[in-house]
CSV table of C-alpha atoms and ligand atoms in Angstrom, one decimal:
chain,number,residue,atom,x,y,z
A,1,UNK,CA,117.6,104.5,106.2
A,2,UNK,CA,115.3,105.9,108.7
A,3,UNK,CA,115.3,105.8,112.2
A,4,UNK,CA,113.0,106.8,114.9
A,5,UNK,CA,114.3,107.0,118.5
A,6,UNK,CA,112.4,107.6,121.7
A,7,UNK,CA,114.1,108.5,124.4
A,8,UNK,CA,112.8,108.3,128.3
A,9,UNK,CA,109.8,110.0,127.1
A,10,UNK,CA,107.4,111.2,130.1
A,11,UNK,CA,103.8,112.5,128.7
A,12,UNK,CA,100.9,113.9,130.9
A,13,UNK,CA,97.3,114.7,130.2
A,14,UNK,CA,96.5,117.4,132.6
A,15,UNK,CA,98.4,116.8,135.5
A,16,UNK,CA,98.1,113.1,135.4
A,17,UNK,CA,101.4,111.3,134.1
A,18,UNK,CA,100.7,108.5,131.5
A,19,UNK,CA,104.1,107.6,130.2
A,20,UNK,CA,106.6,107.2,132.4
A,21,UNK,CA,109.9,106.6,130.6
A,22,UNK,CA,109.5,105.1,127.3
A,23,UNK,CA,112.5,103.8,125.3
A,24,UNK,CA,112.4,102.6,121.7
A,25,UNK,CA,114.1,102.7,118.5
A,26,UNK,CA,112.4,101.9,114.9
A,27,UNK,CA,114.6,101.9,112.0
A,28,UNK,CA,113.2,101.3,108.5
A,29,UNK,CA,112.8,97.5,107.3
A,30,UNK,CA,112.0,96.5,110.5
A,31,UNK,CA,108.7,95.9,112.5
A,32,UNK,CA,107.9,96.5,116.1
A,33,UNK,CA,104.7,95.3,117.8
A,34,UNK,CA,103.6,96.8,121.3
A,35,UNK,CA,101.3,95.0,123.4
A,36,UNK,CA,99.8,96.0,126.6
A,37,UNK,CA,96.7,96.1,128.8
A,38,UNK,CA,93.9,98.2,128.0
A,39,UNK,CA,94.8,101.9,129.3
A,40,UNK,CA,98.2,101.3,129.8
A,41,UNK,CA,99.4,104.3,127.4
A,42,UNK,CA,99.6,102.6,123.8
A,43,UNK,CA,97.7,105.3,122.1
A,44,UNK,CA,99.2,107.8,124.5
A,45,UNK,CA,102.3,107.0,122.9
A,46,UNK,CA,101.0,107.3,119.2
A,47,UNK,CA,99.8,110.6,120.0
A,48,UNK,CA,102.2,112.0,121.4
A,49,UNK,CA,104.8,111.2,118.7
A,50,UNK,CA,102.2,112.7,116.2
A,51,UNK,CA,101.8,115.8,118.4
A,52,UNK,CA,98.3,115.7,119.3
A,53,UNK,CA,98.3,118.9,121.7
A,54,UNK,CA,96.1,117.2,124.5
A,55,UNK,CA,99.4,115.5,125.5
A,56,UNK,CA,102.0,117.3,127.1
A,57,UNK,CA,105.7,116.3,126.9
A,58,UNK,CA,107.5,116.8,130.1
A,59,UNK,CA,110.4,115.4,129.3
A,60,UNK,CA,112.5,112.8,127.2
A,61,UNK,CA,113.4,112.8,123.1
A,62,UNK,CA,111.8,111.6,119.8
A,63,UNK,CA,114.5,112.2,116.8
A,64,UNK,CA,113.5,111.3,113.4
A,65,UNK,CA,117.0,110.3,111.7
A,66,UNK,CA,118.4,112.8,114.3
A,67,UNK,CA,115.8,115.7,114.2
A,68,UNK,CA,113.9,116.7,117.0
A,69,UNK,CA,110.4,115.6,116.1
A,70,UNK,CA,109.1,117.4,119.4
A,71,UNK,CA,109.9,120.6,118.1
A,72,UNK,CA,108.0,120.2,114.8
A,73,UNK,CA,104.1,120.9,114.2
A,74,UNK,CA,101.8,118.1,113.5
A,75,UNK,CA,102.0,118.9,109.8
A,76,UNK,CA,106.1,119.2,110.0
A,77,UNK,CA,106.1,115.9,111.0
A,78,UNK,CA,103.5,114.2,109.0
A,79,UNK,CA,106.6,116.1,106.1
A,80,UNK,CA,109.5,114.7,107.9
A,81,UNK,CA,107.5,111.1,107.3
A,82,UNK,CA,105.5,110.0,110.2
A,83,UNK,CA,102.1,108.5,109.6
A,84,UNK,CA,99.5,107.0,112.9
A,85,UNK,CA,96.8,105.3,111.9
A,86,UNK,CA,94.2,106.2,114.5
A,87,UNK,CA,92.4,104.0,116.7
A,88,UNK,CA,89.5,105.7,116.1
A,89,UNK,CA,89.7,107.6,113.0
A,90,UNK,CA,88.0,110.5,112.6
A,91,UNK,CA,85.1,111.6,110.3
A,92,UNK,CA,85.7,114.1,108.0
A,93,UNK,CA,82.2,115.8,106.7
A,94,UNK,CA,81.5,116.9,103.3
A,95,UNK,CA,85.1,115.8,102.3
A,96,UNK,CA,85.4,113.3,100.0
A,97,UNK,CA,88.1,110.3,100.2
A,98,UNK,CA,89.6,111.2,97.5
A,99,UNK,CA,89.8,114.5,98.0
A,100,UNK,CA,91.3,113.9,102.0
A,101,UNK,CA,93.8,111.8,100.2
A,102,UNK,CA,95.2,114.1,97.5
A,103,UNK,CA,94.5,117.1,99.7
A,104,UNK,CA,97.4,114.7,102.4
A,105,UNK,CA,99.5,113.5,99.6
A,106,UNK,CA,99.3,117.2,98.8
A,107,UNK,CA,100.7,118.4,102.4
A,108,UNK,CA,103.4,115.6,103.0
A,109,UNK,CA,104.9,116.1,99.5
A,110,UNK,CA,105.0,120.0,99.6
A,111,UNK,CA,103.0,119.9,96.1
A,112,UNK,CA,100.1,118.8,94.6
A,113,UNK,CA,99.9,115.4,93.0
A,114,UNK,CA,99.3,115.3,89.1
A,115,UNK,CA,95.9,114.6,88.7
A,116,UNK,CA,96.1,111.7,86.3
A,117,UNK,CA,98.9,110.3,88.2
A,118,UNK,CA,96.9,110.4,91.3
A,119,UNK,CA,94.0,109.0,90.2
A,120,UNK,CA,95.9,105.8,89.2
A,121,UNK,CA,97.8,105.4,92.6
A,122,UNK,CA,94.3,105.4,94.3
A,123,UNK,CA,92.7,102.9,92.1
A,124,UNK,CA,95.6,100.8,92.6
A,125,UNK,CA,95.2,101.6,96.1
A,126,UNK,CA,91.9,100.5,96.3
A,127,UNK,CA,92.3,97.7,94.3
A,128,UNK,CA,95.0,95.8,96.3
A,129,UNK,CA,92.8,96.4,99.7
A,130,UNK,CA,89.7,95.2,97.9
A,131,UNK,CA,88.1,98.5,98.6
A,132,UNK,CA,84.9,99.5,96.4
A,133,UNK,CA,85.6,102.0,93.8
A,134,UNK,CA,82.8,104.2,94.9
A,135,UNK,CA,84.0,105.1,98.4
A,136,UNK,CA,86.4,107.5,96.4
A,137,UNK,CA,83.2,109.6,96.3
A,138,UNK,CA,81.8,109.0,99.8
A,139,UNK,CA,82.7,111.5,102.7
A,140,UNK,CA,85.5,110.5,104.6
A,141,UNK,CA,84.9,108.0,107.3
A,142,UNK,CA,81.4,109.0,107.3
A,143,UNK,CA,78.9,106.1,108.3
A,144,UNK,CA,82.0,103.7,107.3
A,145,UNK,CA,82.2,100.3,109.1
A,146,UNK,CA,84.7,100.0,111.2
A,147,UNK,CA,86.7,97.6,109.0
A,148,UNK,CA,85.9,99.8,106.1
A,149,UNK,CA,87.7,102.6,108.3
A,150,UNK,CA,90.9,100.6,109.1
A,151,UNK,CA,91.2,99.9,104.9
A,152,UNK,CA,91.0,103.4,104.5
A,153,UNK,CA,94.0,104.0,107.0
A,154,UNK,CA,96.2,101.8,105.3
A,155,UNK,CA,95.4,103.1,101.7
A,156,UNK,CA,96.3,106.5,103.1
A,157,UNK,CA,99.8,104.4,104.2
A,158,UNK,CA,100.3,103.2,100.6
A,159,UNK,CA,99.7,106.8,99.2
A,160,UNK,CA,101.7,108.5,101.7
A,161,UNK,CA,104.5,106.1,102.0
A,162,UNK,CA,106.0,107.4,105.5
A,163,UNK,CA,109.2,106.7,106.8
A,164,UNK,CA,108.1,105.4,110.1
A,165,UNK,CA,104.4,104.1,110.7
A,166,UNK,CA,102.1,104.1,113.7
A,167,UNK,CA,99.5,101.6,113.3
A,168,UNK,CA,97.1,101.7,116.6
A,169,UNK,CA,95.3,98.9,116.7
A,170,UNK,CA,94.4,98.7,112.8
A,171,UNK,CA,93.8,95.2,113.1
A,172,UNK,CA,90.5,95.7,115.7
A,173,UNK,CA,87.2,94.5,114.3
A,174,UNK,CA,88.1,93.6,111.0
A,175,UNK,CA,86.9,90.2,110.0
A,176,UNK,CA,89.7,87.4,108.7
A,177,UNK,CA,89.1,88.4,105.2
A,178,UNK,CA,89.7,92.1,105.9
A,179,UNK,CA,93.0,90.9,108.2
A,180,UNK,CA,94.2,89.5,105.8
A,181,UNK,CA,94.0,92.2,103.2
A,182,UNK,CA,95.0,94.8,105.6
A,183,UNK,CA,98.2,92.7,106.7
A,184,UNK,CA,99.2,92.3,103.0
A,185,UNK,CA,98.8,95.9,102.7
A,186,UNK,CA,101.3,96.4,105.4
A,187,UNK,CA,103.2,94.3,104.5
A,188,UNK,CA,103.5,95.1,100.9
A,189,UNK,CA,104.9,98.5,102.5
A,190,UNK,CA,106.9,97.0,105.2
A,191,UNK,CA,108.8,95.2,102.4
A,192,UNK,CA,110.2,97.9,100.6
A,193,UNK,CA,112.2,97.9,103.3
A,194,UNK,CA,112.0,102.2,103.3
A,195,UNK,CA,109.7,102.2,106.5
A,196,UNK,CA,109.6,101.2,109.9
A,197,UNK,CA,106.3,99.7,111.5
A,198,UNK,CA,105.2,100.5,115.0
A,199,UNK,CA,102.1,98.3,115.5
A,200,UNK,CA,100.0,98.5,118.6
A,201,UNK,CA,97.6,95.7,119.0
A,202,UNK,CA,96.0,93.6,121.3
A,203,UNK,CA,95.9,90.2,119.2
A,204,UNK,CA,98.7,87.8,118.2
A,205,UNK,CA,96.2,87.0,115.4
A,206,UNK,CA,97.8,90.1,112.9
A,207,UNK,CA,101.1,88.8,113.8
A,208,UNK,CA,100.7,85.3,112.3
A,209,UNK,CA,100.4,87.7,108.9
A,210,UNK,CA,102.9,90.7,109.9
A,211,UNK,CA,105.5,88.9,111.7
A,212,UNK,CA,107.2,91.3,113.9
A,213,UNK,CA,111.0,91.3,114.7
A,214,UNK,CA,110.6,92.6,118.0
A,215,UNK,CA,107.8,92.8,120.7
A,216,UNK,CA,107.5,95.2,123.4
A,217,UNK,CA,104.9,94.8,126.6
A,218,UNK,CA,103.7,97.9,127.6
A,219,UNK,CA,102.4,98.2,131.4
A,220,UNK,CA,101.7,101.2,133.3
A,221,UNK,CA,103.2,103.6,130.9
A,222,UNK,CA,106.5,101.9,130.0
A,223,UNK,CA,108.1,99.1,128.2
A,224,UNK,CA,108.7,96.4,130.8
A,225,UNK,CA,109.8,93.8,128.4
A,226,UNK,CA,110.7,93.0,125.0
A,227,UNK,CA,111.6,89.7,123.1
A,228,UNK,CA,111.2,88.4,119.6
A,229,UNK,CA,107.5,87.3,117.6
A,230,UNK,CA,107.6,84.3,120.7
A,231,UNK,CA,107.1,86.8,123.6
A,232,UNK,CA,103.6,87.3,121.7
A,233,UNK,CA,102.6,83.7,122.1
A,234,UNK,CA,103.2,84.3,125.9
A,235,UNK,CA,101.3,86.7,126.0
A,236,UNK,CA,98.3,85.1,125.2
A,237,UNK,CA,98.9,82.0,127.2
A,238,UNK,CA,99.8,83.8,130.3
A,239,UNK,CA,98.4,87.5,129.7
A,240,UNK,CA,99.7,90.8,131.4
A,241,UNK,CA,98.9,90.4,135.2
A,242,UNK,CA,102.5,89.4,136.5
A,243,UNK,CA,103.5,92.4,134.3
A,244,UNK,CA,100.8,94.7,135.6
A,245,UNK,CA,102.0,94.2,139.5
A,246,UNK,CA,105.5,94.2,138.7
A,247,UNK,CA,104.8,98.0,137.3
A,248,UNK,CA,102.5,99.3,139.8
B,301,ATP,N1,92.7,112.8,126.4
B,301,ATP,C1,92.9,112.3,127.9
B,301,ATP,N2,92.2,112.5,128.8
B,301,ATP,C2,92.1,112.0,129.9
B,301,ATP,N3,92.6,110.7,130.1
B,301,ATP,C3,93.3,110.4,129.3
B,301,ATP,C4,93.7,110.9,127.6
B,301,ATP,N4,94.1,110.0,127.2
B,301,ATP,C5,94.7,109.3,127.6
B,301,ATP,N5,94.0,109.6,128.3
B,301,ATP,C6,94.3,108.2,130.0
B,301,ATP,O1,95.6,107.4,129.8
B,301,ATP,C7,95.6,106.4,130.3
B,301,ATP,C8,96.3,105.7,129.1
B,301,ATP,O2,95.4,105.5,128.2
B,301,ATP,P1,95.6,104.8,126.3
B,301,ATP,O3,94.5,105.3,125.4
B,301,ATP,O4,97.0,105.5,126.0
B,301,ATP,O5,95.4,103.4,126.7
B,301,ATP,P2,95.6,102.6,126.1
B,301,ATP,O6,96.7,101.0,126.0
B,301,ATP,O7,95.8,102.7,124.2
B,301,ATP,O8,94.4,101.3,126.1
B,301,ATP,P3,93.6,100.5,125.0
B,301,ATP,O9,94.1,99.2,125.0
B,301,ATP,O10,92.3,100.2,125.7
B,301,ATP,O11,93.1,101.4,123.7
B,301,ATP,C9,94.3,105.8,130.5
B,301,ATP,O12,93.7,106.0,131.7
B,301,ATP,C10,93.4,107.1,130.2
B,301,ATP,O13,92.1,107.3,130.6
B,302,MG,MG1,94.6,102.7,122.9
């Protein structure tokens, strides 16, 4: 059973402090939703955990199963079992989806998967997410529609089987069918009980499919309110204004 612990995390970009003391614990089998207004620092939290060099940790700790994540390189964090689906997935020209995914699996496992086994896992993953088989030969994310990029993120999740998955707005830009397919992918994965999911989202729409155990409201670089799934409905009705004022 894995646990990600974020303790009093402070993060700056340049000399601007963005995260101002984030405390959050995510365990395997749990789904946590983070909701909050634009610019409140949600993606910053995701990048800081994943080890993006632009984000300077000024104080606090991030532990995965008691191990200091902040002392690890980006690769080491991925090998330790951390996965980040980015809000804006990057294009990798000249590298096919199939090669990209096989390299990612090799990097995370520390050895290359057998070709035949990998081809089978890839096909099953693509089928489950209703991804056209021709995508395996396309350049990674190049010219993908918004929804195609997001499905590709979930395909990575299925193949990499991380301990903790941070999904930054994986629901944005999805049509209703894609939202269902992507949500089913997340659920399949979460229901194994081996993975904790941290879902950053603006919309309660996805939370109807992927039921969160906990909802956290983010404002001004910290968590200002916590509750169960009912909190998401309250946010939809009332917005964030009262939280933004309180955090200023
Ligand atoms: N690399 C960066 N360079 C400069 N400023 C940054 C950088 N990353 C984040 N910021 C600033 O930090 C603040 C928080 O940004 P962040 O992307 O974390 O917000 P967010 O909560 O994910 O917003 P959204 O809901 O719009 O995705 C913003 O004011 C943003 O401009
Ligand atoms: Mg964001």
